[in-house]
Coordinates of C-alpha atoms in Angstrom, one line a residue:
X1 CA 77.6 125.8 47.8
X2 CA 80.5 128.0 48.9
X3 CA 83.0 125.1 49.3
X4 CA 82.3 123.6 45.8
X5 CA 85.4 125.1 44.1
X6 CA 87.7 123.9 46.8
X7 CA 86.6 120.3 47.2
X8 CA 89.4 118.7 45.1
X9 CA 92.0 120.7 46.9
X10 CA 90.6 119.8 50.3
X11 CA 90.6 116.1 49.4
X12 CA 94.3 116.1 48.4
X13 CA 96.1 113.5 50.5
X14 CA 99.6 115.0 50.4
X15 CA 101.4 114.6 53.7
X16 CA 101.6 118.3 54.2
X17 CA 97.9 119.1 54.3
X18 CA 96.3 115.7 54.9
X19 CA 95.9 116.2 58.7
X20 CA 94.2 119.5 58.2
X21 CA 91.9 118.0 55.6
X22 CA 90.9 115.2 57.9
X23 CA 90.2 117.5 60.8
X24 CA 88.0 119.6 58.6
X25 CA 85.9 116.8 57.3
X26 CA 85.8 115.1 60.7
X27 CA 84.5 118.4 62.1
X28 CA 81.8 118.6 59.4
X29 CA 80.6 115.0 60.0
X30 CA 80.5 115.4 63.7
X31 CA 78.5 118.6 63.4
X32 CA 76.0 117.0 61.0
X33 CA 75.6 114.0 63.4
X34 CA 75.2 116.3 66.4
X35 CA 72.6 118.4 64.7
X36 CA 70.7 115.4 63.5
X37 CA 70.6 113.8 66.9
X38 CA 69.5 117.1 68.6
X39 CA 66.6 117.4 66.2
X40 CA 65.8 113.6 66.2
X41 CA 66.1 113.3 62.4
X42 CA 66.1 109.6 61.5
X43 CA 66.1 109.3 57.7
X44 CA 68.9 110.8 55.6
X45 CA 68.0 113.2 52.8
X46 CA 70.7 114.1 50.3
X47 CA 69.2 117.6 49.9
X48 CA 69.0 118.2 53.7
X49 CA 70.8 121.2 55.0
X50 CA 72.5 118.9 57.5
X51 CA 74.0 116.6 54.8
X52 CA 74.7 118.8 51.9
X53 CA 78.4 119.2 52.7
X54 CA 79.0 115.4 52.7
X55 CA 76.8 114.6 49.8
X56 CA 78.4 117.1 47.5
X57 CA 81.8 115.5 48.2
X58 CA 80.6 111.9 48.5
X59 CA 81.8 110.6 45.2
X60 CA 85.3 112.0 45.9
X61 CA 85.7 111.1 49.6
X62 CA 85.2 107.4 49.9
X63 CA 87.1 106.1 46.9
X64 CA 90.1 108.4 47.6
X65 CA 90.2 107.3 51.3
X66 CA 89.9 103.6 50.4
X67 CA 92.4 103.8 47.6
X68 CA 94.9 105.3 50.1
X69 CA 94.3 102.5 52.6
X70 CA 94.5 99.7 50.0
X71 CA 97.8 101.1 48.8
X72 CA 99.2 101.3 52.3
X73 CA 98.2 97.7 53.1
X74 CA 100.3 96.6 50.1
X75 CA 103.2 98.7 51.3
X76 CA 103.0 97.7 54.9
X77 CA 101.5 94.3 55.6
X78 CA 99.0 94.1 58.5
X79 CA 98.3 97.8 58.6
X80 CA 94.6 97.7 57.9
X81 CA 94.2 95.0 60.6
X82 CA 95.9 97.3 63.1
X83 CA 93.7 100.1 62.0
X84 CA 90.6 97.9 62.5
X85 CA 91.9 97.1 66.0
X86 CA 92.2 100.8 66.7
X87 CA 88.8 101.6 65.4
X88 CA 87.1 98.8 67.3
X89 CA 88.8 99.5 70.6
X90 CA 88.8 103.3 70.7
X91 CA 86.4 105.0 73.1
X92 CA 83.9 107.5 71.7
X93 CA 85.7 110.8 71.6
X94 CA 83.2 113.4 72.9
X95 CA 85.5 116.4 73.0
X96 CA 88.2 116.0 70.4
X97 CA 87.7 116.0 66.6
X98 CA 89.9 113.0 65.8
X99 CA 91.4 110.3 67.9
X100 CA 94.9 110.5 69.3
X101 CA 97.5 108.9 67.1
X102 CA 98.6 105.4 67.9
X103 CA 102.1 104.6 69.3
X104 CA 104.9 104.1 66.8
X105 CA 104.6 100.9 64.8
X106 CA 108.3 100.2 65.1
X107 CA 110.7 100.8 68.0
X108 CA 113.7 102.9 66.9
X109 CA 117.0 101.1 67.1
X110 CA 120.1 102.9 68.0
X111 CA 123.4 101.4 67.0
X112 CA 126.5 102.2 69.1
X113 CA 129.5 102.6 66.8
X114 CA 133.2 103.0 67.3
X115 CA 134.7 106.4 68.2
X116 CA 136.0 106.7 64.6
X117 CA 132.5 106.1 63.2
X118 CA 130.7 108.3 65.8
X119 CA 130.0 111.2 63.5
X120 CA 128.8 108.9 60.7
X121 CA 126.6 107.1 63.2
X122 CA 125.1 110.3 64.4
X123 CA 124.2 111.1 60.8
X124 CA 122.6 107.7 60.4
X125 CA 120.6 108.4 63.6
X126 CA 119.3 111.6 62.2
X127 CA 118.2 109.8 59.0
X128 CA 116.5 107.1 61.1
X129 CA 114.7 109.8 63.1
X130 CA 113.6 111.5 59.9
X131 CA 112.3 108.1 58.5
X132 CA 110.5 107.5 61.8
X133 CA 108.8 110.9 61.7
X134 CA 107.7 110.1 58.1
X135 CA 106.3 106.8 59.2
X136 CA 104.5 108.5 62.1
X137 CA 103.0 111.1 59.8
X138 CA 101.7 108.4 57.4
X139 CA 100.3 106.4 60.3
X140 CA 98.4 109.5 61.6
X141 CA 97.0 109.9 58.1
X142 CA 95.9 106.2 58.1
X143 CA 94.2 106.6 61.4
X144 CA 92.5 109.8 60.3
X145 CA 91.3 108.0 57.1
X146 CA 89.5 105.2 59.0
X147 CA 88.1 107.7 61.5
X148 CA 86.7 109.8 58.7
X149 CA 85.3 106.8 56.9
X150 CA 83.5 105.8 60.1
X151 CA 82.1 109.3 60.5
X152 CA 81.0 109.5 56.9
X153 CA 79.2 106.1 57.4
X154 CA 77.4 107.5 60.5
X155 CA 76.5 110.7 58.6
X156 CA 75.2 109.4 55.2
X157 CA 74.4 105.9 56.4
X158 CA 73.2 103.5 53.6
X159 CA 74.5 105.8 50.9
X160 CA 78.1 104.8 51.7
X161 CA 77.5 101.1 51.0
X162 CA 77.4 101.1 47.2
X163 CA 80.5 103.3 47.1
X164 CA 82.4 100.9 49.3
X165 CA 81.1 97.9 47.3
X166 CA 82.7 99.4 44.2
X167 CA 86.1 99.2 45.9
X168 CA 85.4 95.8 47.4
X169 CA 84.3 94.3 44.1
X170 CA 87.5 95.5 42.5
X171 CA 89.7 93.8 45.0
X172 CA 87.8 90.9 46.7
X173 CA 88.9 88.4 44.0
X174 CA 92.4 89.6 43.4
X175 CA 95.2 86.9 43.5
X176 CA 97.2 89.1 45.9
X177 CA 95.8 88.4 49.4
X178 CA 96.7 91.9 50.6
X179 CA 94.0 93.2 48.2
X180 CA 91.5 90.8 49.5
X181 CA 92.4 91.7 53.1
X182 CA 91.9 95.4 52.4
X183 CA 88.6 94.7 50.7
X184 CA 87.3 92.8 53.7
X185 CA 88.6 95.4 56.1
X186 CA 86.7 98.1 54.3
X187 CA 83.5 96.6 55.6
X188 CA 84.7 96.9 59.1
X189 CA 85.3 100.6 58.7
X190 CA 81.6 101.4 57.9
X191 CA 79.6 99.1 60.3
X192 CA 78.4 102.0 62.4
X193 CA 75.8 104.1 60.5
X194 CA 74.2 102.1 57.7
X195 CA 71.0 100.2 58.5
X196 CA 70.7 96.5 58.9
X197 CA 69.0 96.4 55.5
X198 CA 71.8 98.3 53.9
X199 CA 74.5 96.0 55.3
X200 CA 72.7 92.7 54.9
X201 CA 74.4 91.9 51.5
X202 CA 77.8 92.3 53.1
X203 CA 77.1 89.5 55.6
X204 CA 76.8 87.0 52.8
X205 CA 80.1 88.4 51.3
X206 CA 81.8 87.9 54.7
X207 CA 80.5 84.4 55.0
X208 CA 81.9 83.6 51.5
X209 CA 85.3 85.0 52.5
X210 CA 85.5 82.5 55.4
X211 CA 86.6 80.1 52.7
X212 CA 89.5 82.2 51.6
X213 CA 92.7 80.2 51.2
X214 CA 94.7 82.8 53.2
X215 CA 94.4 82.4 57.0
X216 CA 95.0 86.1 57.6
X217 CA 92.1 87.1 55.4
X218 CA 89.9 84.5 57.2
X219 CA 90.9 85.7 60.6
X220 CA 90.1 89.3 59.8
X221 CA 86.8 88.3 58.2
X222 CA 85.8 86.4 61.4
X223 CA 86.8 89.4 63.4
X224 CA 84.6 91.7 61.3
X225 CA 81.7 89.2 61.6
X226 CA 82.0 89.4 65.3
X227 CA 81.9 93.2 65.2
X228 CA 78.9 93.0 62.9
X229 CA 77.0 90.7 65.3
X230 CA 77.9 93.0 68.2
X231 CA 76.5 96.1 66.5
X232 CA 73.7 94.8 64.3
X233 CA 72.3 91.7 66.1
X234 CA 69.0 92.7 67.7
X235 CA 66.7 89.6 68.1
X236 CA 64.5 91.4 70.7
X237 CA 63.5 94.0 68.1
X238 CA 63.1 91.6 65.2
X239 CA 65.3 93.9 63.1
X240 CA 68.7 92.3 63.3
X241 CA 71.3 91.2 60.8
X242 CA 70.7 87.6 61.8
X243 CA 67.4 86.0 60.7
X244 CA 65.8 82.6 60.8
X245 CA 66.7 82.3 57.1
X246 CA 70.5 83.0 57.4
X247 CA 71.2 81.6 60.9
X248 CA 71.7 78.0 59.8
X249 CA 74.3 79.0 57.3
X250 CA 76.0 81.3 59.8
X251 CA 76.2 78.4 62.3
X252 CA 77.5 76.0 59.7
X253 CA 80.3 78.4 58.7
X254 CA 81.3 79.3 62.3
X255 CA 81.3 75.7 63.5
X256 CA 83.4 74.6 60.5
X257 CA 85.9 77.4 60.8
X258 CA 86.3 76.9 64.5
X259 CA 88.5 74.0 63.5
X260 CA 90.9 76.2 61.6
X261 CA 94.3 77.3 62.8
X262 CA 94.4 79.2 66.1
X263 CA 94.7 82.7 64.5
X264 CA 91.3 82.0 62.7
X265 CA 89.7 79.9 65.4
X266 CA 90.2 82.5 68.1
X267 CA 88.3 85.1 66.0
X268 CA 85.5 82.6 65.2
X269 CA 85.0 82.0 68.9
X270 CA 84.7 85.8 69.3
X271 CA 82.0 85.9 66.6
X272 CA 80.1 83.1 68.3
X273 CA 80.4 85.0 71.6
X274 CA 78.8 88.2 70.1
X275 CA 76.2 86.1 68.2
X276 CA 75.1 84.4 71.5
X277 CA 75.3 87.6 73.5
X278 CA 72.8 89.3 71.2
X279 CA 70.1 87.0 72.5
X280 CA 70.4 88.2 76.1
X281 CA 67.7 90.8 75.6
X282 CA 65.4 88.4 73.7
X283 CA 62.9 86.2 75.5
X284 CA 64.8 83.0 74.6
X285 CA 67.3 81.4 72.3
X286 CA 65.6 80.6 69.0
X287 CA 64.9 77.0 68.2
X288 CA 67.2 77.2 65.2
X289 CA 70.2 77.9 67.5
X290 CA 69.0 75.4 70.1
X291 CA 69.2 72.7 67.4
X292 CA 72.9 73.7 66.8
X293 CA 73.7 73.8 70.5
X294 CA 75.5 70.4 70.7
X295 CA 77.6 71.3 67.6
X296 CA 78.5 74.7 69.0
X297 CA 79.5 73.3 72.3
X298 CA 81.6 70.5 70.7
X299 CA 83.3 73.0 68.4
X300 CA 84.2 75.4 71.3
X301 CA 85.4 72.5 73.5
X302 CA 87.5 71.3 70.6
X303 CA 89.0 74.7 70.0
X304 CA 89.9 75.0 73.7
X305 CA 91.3 71.5 74.0
X306 CA 93.9 71.8 76.8
X307 CA 97.3 71.1 75.4
X308 CA 100.7 72.8 75.0
X309 CA 99.8 73.5 71.4
X310 CA 96.6 75.5 72.2
X311 CA 97.4 79.2 72.7
X312 CA 95.8 80.6 75.9
X313 CA 94.1 83.4 74.0
X314 CA 92.3 80.8 71.9
X315 CA 91.2 78.8 74.9
X316 CA 90.1 81.9 76.8
X317 CA 88.1 83.1 73.7
X318 CA 86.4 79.7 73.4
X319 CA 85.5 79.5 77.1
X320 CA 84.1 83.0 77.0
X321 CA 81.9 82.0 74.0
X322 CA 80.8 79.0 75.9
X323 CA 79.7 81.2 78.8
X324 CA 77.7 83.4 76.5
X325 CA 76.0 80.4 74.9
X326 CA 75.1 79.0 78.3
X327 CA 73.6 82.3 79.5
X328 CA 71.2 82.5 76.6
X329 CA 70.2 78.8 76.5
X330 CA 66.5 78.1 76.7
X331 CA 66.1 75.6 79.5
X332 CA 62.5 75.0 78.7
X333 CA 63.7 72.6 76.1
X334 CA 64.9 69.3 77.7
X335 CA 67.5 68.8 75.0
X336 CA 69.1 72.1 76.0
X337 CA 69.4 71.5 79.7
X338 CA 70.7 68.1 79.0
X339 CA 73.4 69.6 76.8
X340 CA 74.3 72.1 79.4
X341 CA 74.4 69.4 82.1
X342 CA 76.7 67.4 79.9
X343 CA 78.9 70.4 79.4
X344 CA 79.2 70.9 83.1
X345 CA 80.6 67.4 83.6
X346 CA 83.0 67.9 80.7
X347 CA 84.4 71.1 82.2
X348 CA 84.6 69.4 85.6
X349 CA 86.7 66.7 84.0
X350 CA 89.0 69.3 82.5
X351 CA 89.4 71.1 85.8
X352 CA 90.4 67.9 87.5
X353 CA 92.9 67.1 84.8
X354 CA 94.4 70.6 85.2
X355 CA 94.7 70.1 88.9
X356 CA 96.3 66.7 88.6
X357 CA 98.9 67.9 86.1
X358 CA 102.2 68.9 87.6
X359 CA 103.6 72.3 86.7
X360 CA 107.4 72.3 87.1
X361 CA 108.3 75.6 85.4
X362 CA 107.1 79.1 86.0
X363 CA 105.5 79.2 82.6
X364 CA 103.6 76.0 83.2
X365 CA 102.4 77.2 86.6
X366 CA 101.1 80.4 85.0
X367 CA 99.3 78.5 82.2
X368 CA 97.8 76.1 84.8
X369 CA 96.6 79.0 86.9
X370 CA 95.1 80.8 84.0
X371 CA 93.3 77.7 82.9
X372 CA 91.9 77.2 86.4
X373 CA 90.5 80.7 86.3
X374 CA 88.6 80.3 83.1
X375 CA 87.3 76.8 84.0
X376 CA 86.0 77.9 87.4
X377 CA 84.4 80.8 85.6
X378 CA 82.6 78.6 83.1
X379 CA 81.4 76.3 85.9
X380 CA 80.1 79.3 87.8
X381 CA 78.0 80.4 84.8
X382 CA 76.7 76.9 84.3
X383 CA 75.7 76.5 88.0
X384 CA 74.0 79.8 88.0
X385 CA 72.1 78.9 84.8
X386 CA 70.9 75.6 86.2
X387 CA 69.9 77.0 89.5
X388 CA 66.1 76.7 89.0
X389 CA 63.6 74.2 90.2
X390 CA 63.5 72.2 87.0
X391 CA 67.3 71.8 86.5
X392 CA 68.9 72.3 89.9
X393 CA 69.0 68.6 90.5
X394 CA 71.8 68.4 87.9
X395 CA 73.9 70.7 90.1
X396 CA 72.8 69.1 93.4
X397 CA 74.0 65.6 92.2
X398 CA 77.4 67.1 91.3
X399 CA 77.7 69.5 94.2
X400 CA 80.1 67.4 96.3
X401 CA 82.5 66.9 93.3
X402 CA 82.2 70.6 92.3
X403 CA 83.0 71.9 95.8
X404 CA 85.9 69.5 96.2
X405 CA 87.4 70.7 92.9
X406 CA 86.9 74.4 93.8
X407 CA 88.6 73.8 97.1
X408 CA 91.5 72.1 95.3
X409 CA 92.0 75.2 93.3
X410 CA 92.2 77.2 96.6
X411 CA 95.0 75.1 98.0
X412 CA 96.8 74.5 94.7
X413 CA 100.5 75.4 94.8
X414 CA 100.1 77.4 91.5
X415 CA 97.1 79.4 92.6
X416 CA 97.1 83.2 92.6
X417 CA 94.7 85.8 94.0
X418 CA 92.8 85.7 90.8
X419 CA 92.3 82.0 90.7
X420 CA 91.3 81.9 94.4
X421 CA 88.8 84.7 93.8
X422 CA 87.2 82.9 90.9
X423 CA 87.0 79.7 92.9
X424 CA 85.3 81.5 95.8
X425 CA 82.8 83.0 93.4
X426 CA 82.1 79.6 92.0
X427 CA 81.6 78.2 95.5
X428 CA 79.1 81.1 96.3
X429 CA 77.2 80.2 93.1
X430 CA 77.1 76.6 94.1
X431 CA 75.8 77.5 97.6
X432 CA 73.1 79.8 96.2
X433 CA 72.0 77.1 93.7
X434 CA 71.7 74.2 96.2
X435 CA 70.5 76.3 99.2
X436 CA 70.2 74.6 102.6
X437 CA 71.2 71.3 100.9
X438 CA 74.8 72.8 100.7
X439 CA 75.1 72.2 104.4
X440 CA 76.0 68.5 104.0
X441 CA 79.1 69.5 102.0
X442 CA 80.3 72.1 104.5
X443 CA 82.9 69.8 106.2
X444 CA 84.9 70.0 103.0
X445 CA 84.9 73.8 103.0
X446 CA 85.5 74.0 106.7
X447 CA 88.8 72.2 106.3
X448 CA 89.9 74.7 103.7
X449 CA 88.6 77.7 105.8
X450 CA 90.6 76.5 108.8
X451 CA 93.9 76.3 106.9
X452 CA 93.5 78.9 104.2
X453 CA 94.1 82.7 104.8
X454 CA 91.1 84.9 104.6
X455 CA 90.6 87.6 101.9
X456 CA 87.9 90.2 101.4
X457 CA 86.3 88.0 98.7
X458 CA 86.4 84.8 100.8
X459 CA 84.8 86.7 103.7
X460 CA 82.0 87.9 101.5
X461 CA 81.4 84.4 100.2
X462 CA 81.2 83.1 103.7
X463 CA 78.4 85.6 104.3
X464 CA 76.6 84.5 101.1
X465 CA 76.9 80.8 102.2
X466 CA 75.4 81.6 105.6
X467 CA 72.5 83.4 104.0
X468 CA 71.9 80.5 101.6
X469 CA 72.0 77.8 104.3
X470 CA 70.1 79.8 106.9
X471 CA 69.7 77.7 110.1
X472 CA 71.7 74.8 108.5
X473 CA 74.9 76.8 109.0
X474 CA 74.4 76.8 112.8
X475 CA 76.6 73.6 113.4
X476 CA 79.5 75.4 111.8
X477 CA 79.0 78.9 113.3
X478 CA 81.4 78.5 116.2
X479 CA 84.3 77.6 113.9
X480 CA 83.4 80.3 111.4
X481 CA 83.2 83.0 114.1
X482 CA 86.6 81.9 115.4
X483 CA 88.2 82.3 112.0
X484 CA 86.5 85.7 111.5
X485 CA 87.7 86.9 115.0
X486 CA 91.3 86.1 114.0
X487 CA 90.8 87.9 110.7
X488 CA 90.0 91.2 112.6
X489 CA 93.7 91.6 113.3
X490 CA 94.1 92.6 109.6
X491 CA 92.8 96.1 108.8
X492 CA 91.9 95.1 105.2
X493 CA 89.5 92.4 106.5
X494 CA 87.6 94.4 109.2
X495 CA 85.0 96.0 107.0
X496 CA 84.0 92.7 105.1
X497 CA 84.1 90.8 108.4
X498 CA 81.7 93.2 110.1
X499 CA 79.4 92.9 107.1
X500 CA 79.7 89.1 107.4
X501 CA 78.6 89.3 111.0
X502 CA 75.4 90.9 109.8
X503 CA 74.8 88.0 107.3
X504 CA 75.4 85.4 110.0
X505 CA 73.0 87.1 112.3
X506 CA 70.4 87.2 109.6
X507 CA 71.0 83.5 108.9
X508 CA 70.7 82.1 112.5
X509 CA 68.4 84.8 114.0
X510 CA 68.2 84.6 117.8
X511 CA 71.0 82.0 118.0
X512 CA 73.4 84.9 117.3
X513 CA 72.9 86.1 120.8
X514 CA 75.8 84.0 122.1
X515 CA 78.2 86.0 119.9
X516 CA 76.6 89.4 120.4
X517 CA 78.6 90.7 123.3
X518 CA 82.0 90.1 121.6
X519 CA 80.7 91.4 118.3
X520 CA 79.4 94.7 119.8
X521 CA 82.7 95.2 121.6
X522 CA 84.6 94.9 118.3
X523 CA 82.2 97.2 116.5
X524 CA 82.7 99.8 119.2
X525 CA 86.5 99.4 119.0
X526 CA 86.4 99.8 115.2
X527 CA 84.4 103.1 115.6
X528 CA 87.3 104.5 117.7
X529 CA 90.0 106.3 115.8
X530 CA 92.6 104.6 117.9
X531 CA 91.8 101.4 116.0
X532 CA 93.0 103.0 112.8
X533 CA 96.6 103.5 113.9
X534 CA 97.9 100.7 111.6
X535 CA 96.5 102.3 108.5
X536 CA 98.6 104.5 106.3
X537 CA 97.7 108.2 106.4
X538 CA 97.0 108.5 102.7
X539 CA 94.6 105.5 102.8
X540 CA 92.9 106.4 106.0
X541 CA 89.9 108.3 104.6
X542 CA 88.9 105.5 102.2
X543 CA 89.5 102.9 104.9
X544 CA 87.4 104.7 107.5
X545 CA 84.5 105.1 105.0
X546 CA 84.6 101.4 104.1
X547 CA 84.8 100.4 107.7
X548 CA 81.8 102.5 108.6
X549 CA 79.8 100.9 105.8
X550 CA 80.8 97.5 107.2
X551 CA 79.7 98.5 110.7
X552 CA 76.3 99.7 109.4
X553 CA 75.8 96.4 107.6
X554 CA 76.6 94.5 110.8
X555 CA 74.1 96.5 112.8
X556 CA 71.5 96.1 110.1
X557 CA 71.9 92.3 109.9
X558 CA 71.9 91.9 113.7
X559 CA 68.7 94.1 114.2
X560 CA 66.9 92.2 111.4
X561 CA 68.1 88.8 112.5
X562 CA 67.5 88.9 116.3
X563 CA 63.8 89.0 116.9
X564 CA 63.9 89.6 120.7
X565 CA 63.0 93.3 121.3
X566 CA 65.0 93.2 124.6
X567 CA 68.2 92.4 122.8
X568 CA 67.2 94.7 119.9
X569 CA 67.0 97.8 122.1
X570 CA 70.5 97.2 123.4
X571 CA 71.9 96.9 119.8
X572 CA 69.9 100.0 118.7
X573 CA 71.5 102.0 121.5
X574 CA 75.0 101.2 120.2
X575 CA 73.8 101.9 116.6
X576 CA 72.5 105.4 117.4
X577 CA 75.7 106.3 119.3
X578 CA 77.7 105.3 116.3
X579 CA 75.4 107.2 113.9
X580 CA 75.8 110.3 116.0
X581 CA 79.6 110.1 115.9
X582 CA 79.6 109.6 112.1
X583 CA 77.1 112.5 111.6
X584 CA 79.5 115.1 113.1
X585 CA 82.4 113.9 111.0
X586 CA 82.4 115.9 107.7
X587 CA 85.0 113.6 106.1
X588 CA 82.3 110.9 105.5
X589 CA 81.3 110.2 101.9
X590 CA 78.0 109.6 100.3
X591 CA 78.4 105.8 100.4
X592 CA 78.5 106.0 104.2
X593 CA 75.3 108.1 104.2
X594 CA 73.6 105.6 101.9
X595 CA 74.5 102.8 104.3
X596 CA 73.1 104.9 107.2
X597 CA 69.8 105.5 105.3
X598 CA 69.6 101.7 104.5
X599 CA 70.1 100.7 108.2
X600 CA 67.4 103.2 109.3
X601 CA 65.0 101.8 106.7
X602 CA 65.7 98.3 107.9
X603 CA 65.3 99.5 111.5
X604 CA 61.8 100.9 110.7
X605 CA 60.8 97.4 109.5
X606 CA 62.4 95.9 112.6
X607 CA 60.4 98.1 114.9
X608 CA 57.2 96.8 113.3
X609 CA 58.1 93.2 114.1
X610 CA 59.0 94.3 117.7
X611 CA 55.6 96.0 118.0
X612 CA 53.9 92.8 117.0
X613 CA 55.9 90.8 119.5
X614 CA 55.1 93.3 122.3
X615 CA 51.4 93.3 121.4
X616 CA 51.3 89.6 121.7
X617 CA 52.7 89.7 125.2
X618 CA 50.1 92.3 126.2
X619 CA 47.3 90.0 125.0
X620 CA 48.8 87.1 126.9

């Protein structure tokens, strides 16, 4: 091998040549990975021409890189945790060889001195800049180290595990928690590459370290467990890191540690989230996890207990994990849908408590608003999960209470655009779940609709509700149409309102005729460029394209909804004039053309129904 005499020189980690060393080895690893992927080579052979570079240097690479990182963790507390964050969050770099350096760890402070001390202060500033440059150089080396470790793991796969284990075993039981932190973090650096079989022993090690006396070590361990579940948990393929044998212990550890201090509990909630999410592609949640469902729900609710002492990040992480657990729950088991129904009522109670609580300061209002967002989100997921014939009764029985709470969020004095949007989404889920039965709760929503300003999201939800209720929406249509007519005065609402007109026409069919004349006039006005005068020039192209999509959706809904051919011919005439005008405008984008194709496809089906209607008249 031509590089054999130079290996030790290349691996030297002096600050002057380390960056070039890292770039070189990152390049080699990426080329090996690329060649192997192109030729679909699965197994790794140490004698393969694609791996010889790395295997020859294997015994030198990994220990030197880990030794450097372990030493740096002792010198600068929290460094490996920051490097893990960088490694976990960075996007795959398809073009560059190594990732861009992170921003400075510390902000440079500049002291202003007296005029007499100005020259000395300038000298101090120069020294500070030199120190900062040195820190940046070391940080870049640190980042390159973890990047290279990750690439080596992807290249040699299982062969890296015993080398890393040597370093872990020498540090995992050290009295100094920095050594234990670095040992645990080493596992996080190599999760992409080795097989499930190769990494399986490390799972037990991580579970053991969840009993570490140091909270920072436990938090980092839980974080890496979550990362492991995200990358290696494949229940659908029956080849995942989690098995029927180890799942009970995993659940015991996670449930127990969710009661730890917030810095640990937050990461445990993240691990539960990734564990649950892994079952999305499987046919159903395993019975072993179903048996732990009550414990998991209780643990996550306890971690997210609303109080001034609970950090919002912890609460949000717990609620996100709850959503993941609900999505993969197996409702074929009565004990499961009973648990999910109970969870819905507990979350409803929390939302009511949040709404009843007064928020006097800006900080309290912000926290209240954020909590409303996540609680509405959890309820939306639960309602969507229970929206089937076997369990929808749970939602139906609580629909009035749910809608009332969602409407309270809309009119809450601390609400924001985000909380209002989440509330509208939850209302849409509720309407879709209960179907025409939602009609008896409409008076509550109509009060809010009459007093609350429209938004693109609320208009879209109104359309969804009309489609869900079908003919049951008819008693409320006059009021809804009046509200939408007023909304047309705002340019940002025109496109979604036109689309909503189409939904209403689909829902009430021939009864839409009473609104048709006015709606057609507004569609014609919107197609006229004079109607765009209130739109900023730089936004005009995007606005016009969105408006045209809304107009197409309106025509599509009207043509499909109104079954009378006589009225349909009139609407079709307006549609074809509009299509002709759009066709000659070369500023249209593909989305407009897709909308045009969609309306023509729908029109083809509509013509078929008209033909049947006309044929019946001929026979009569």
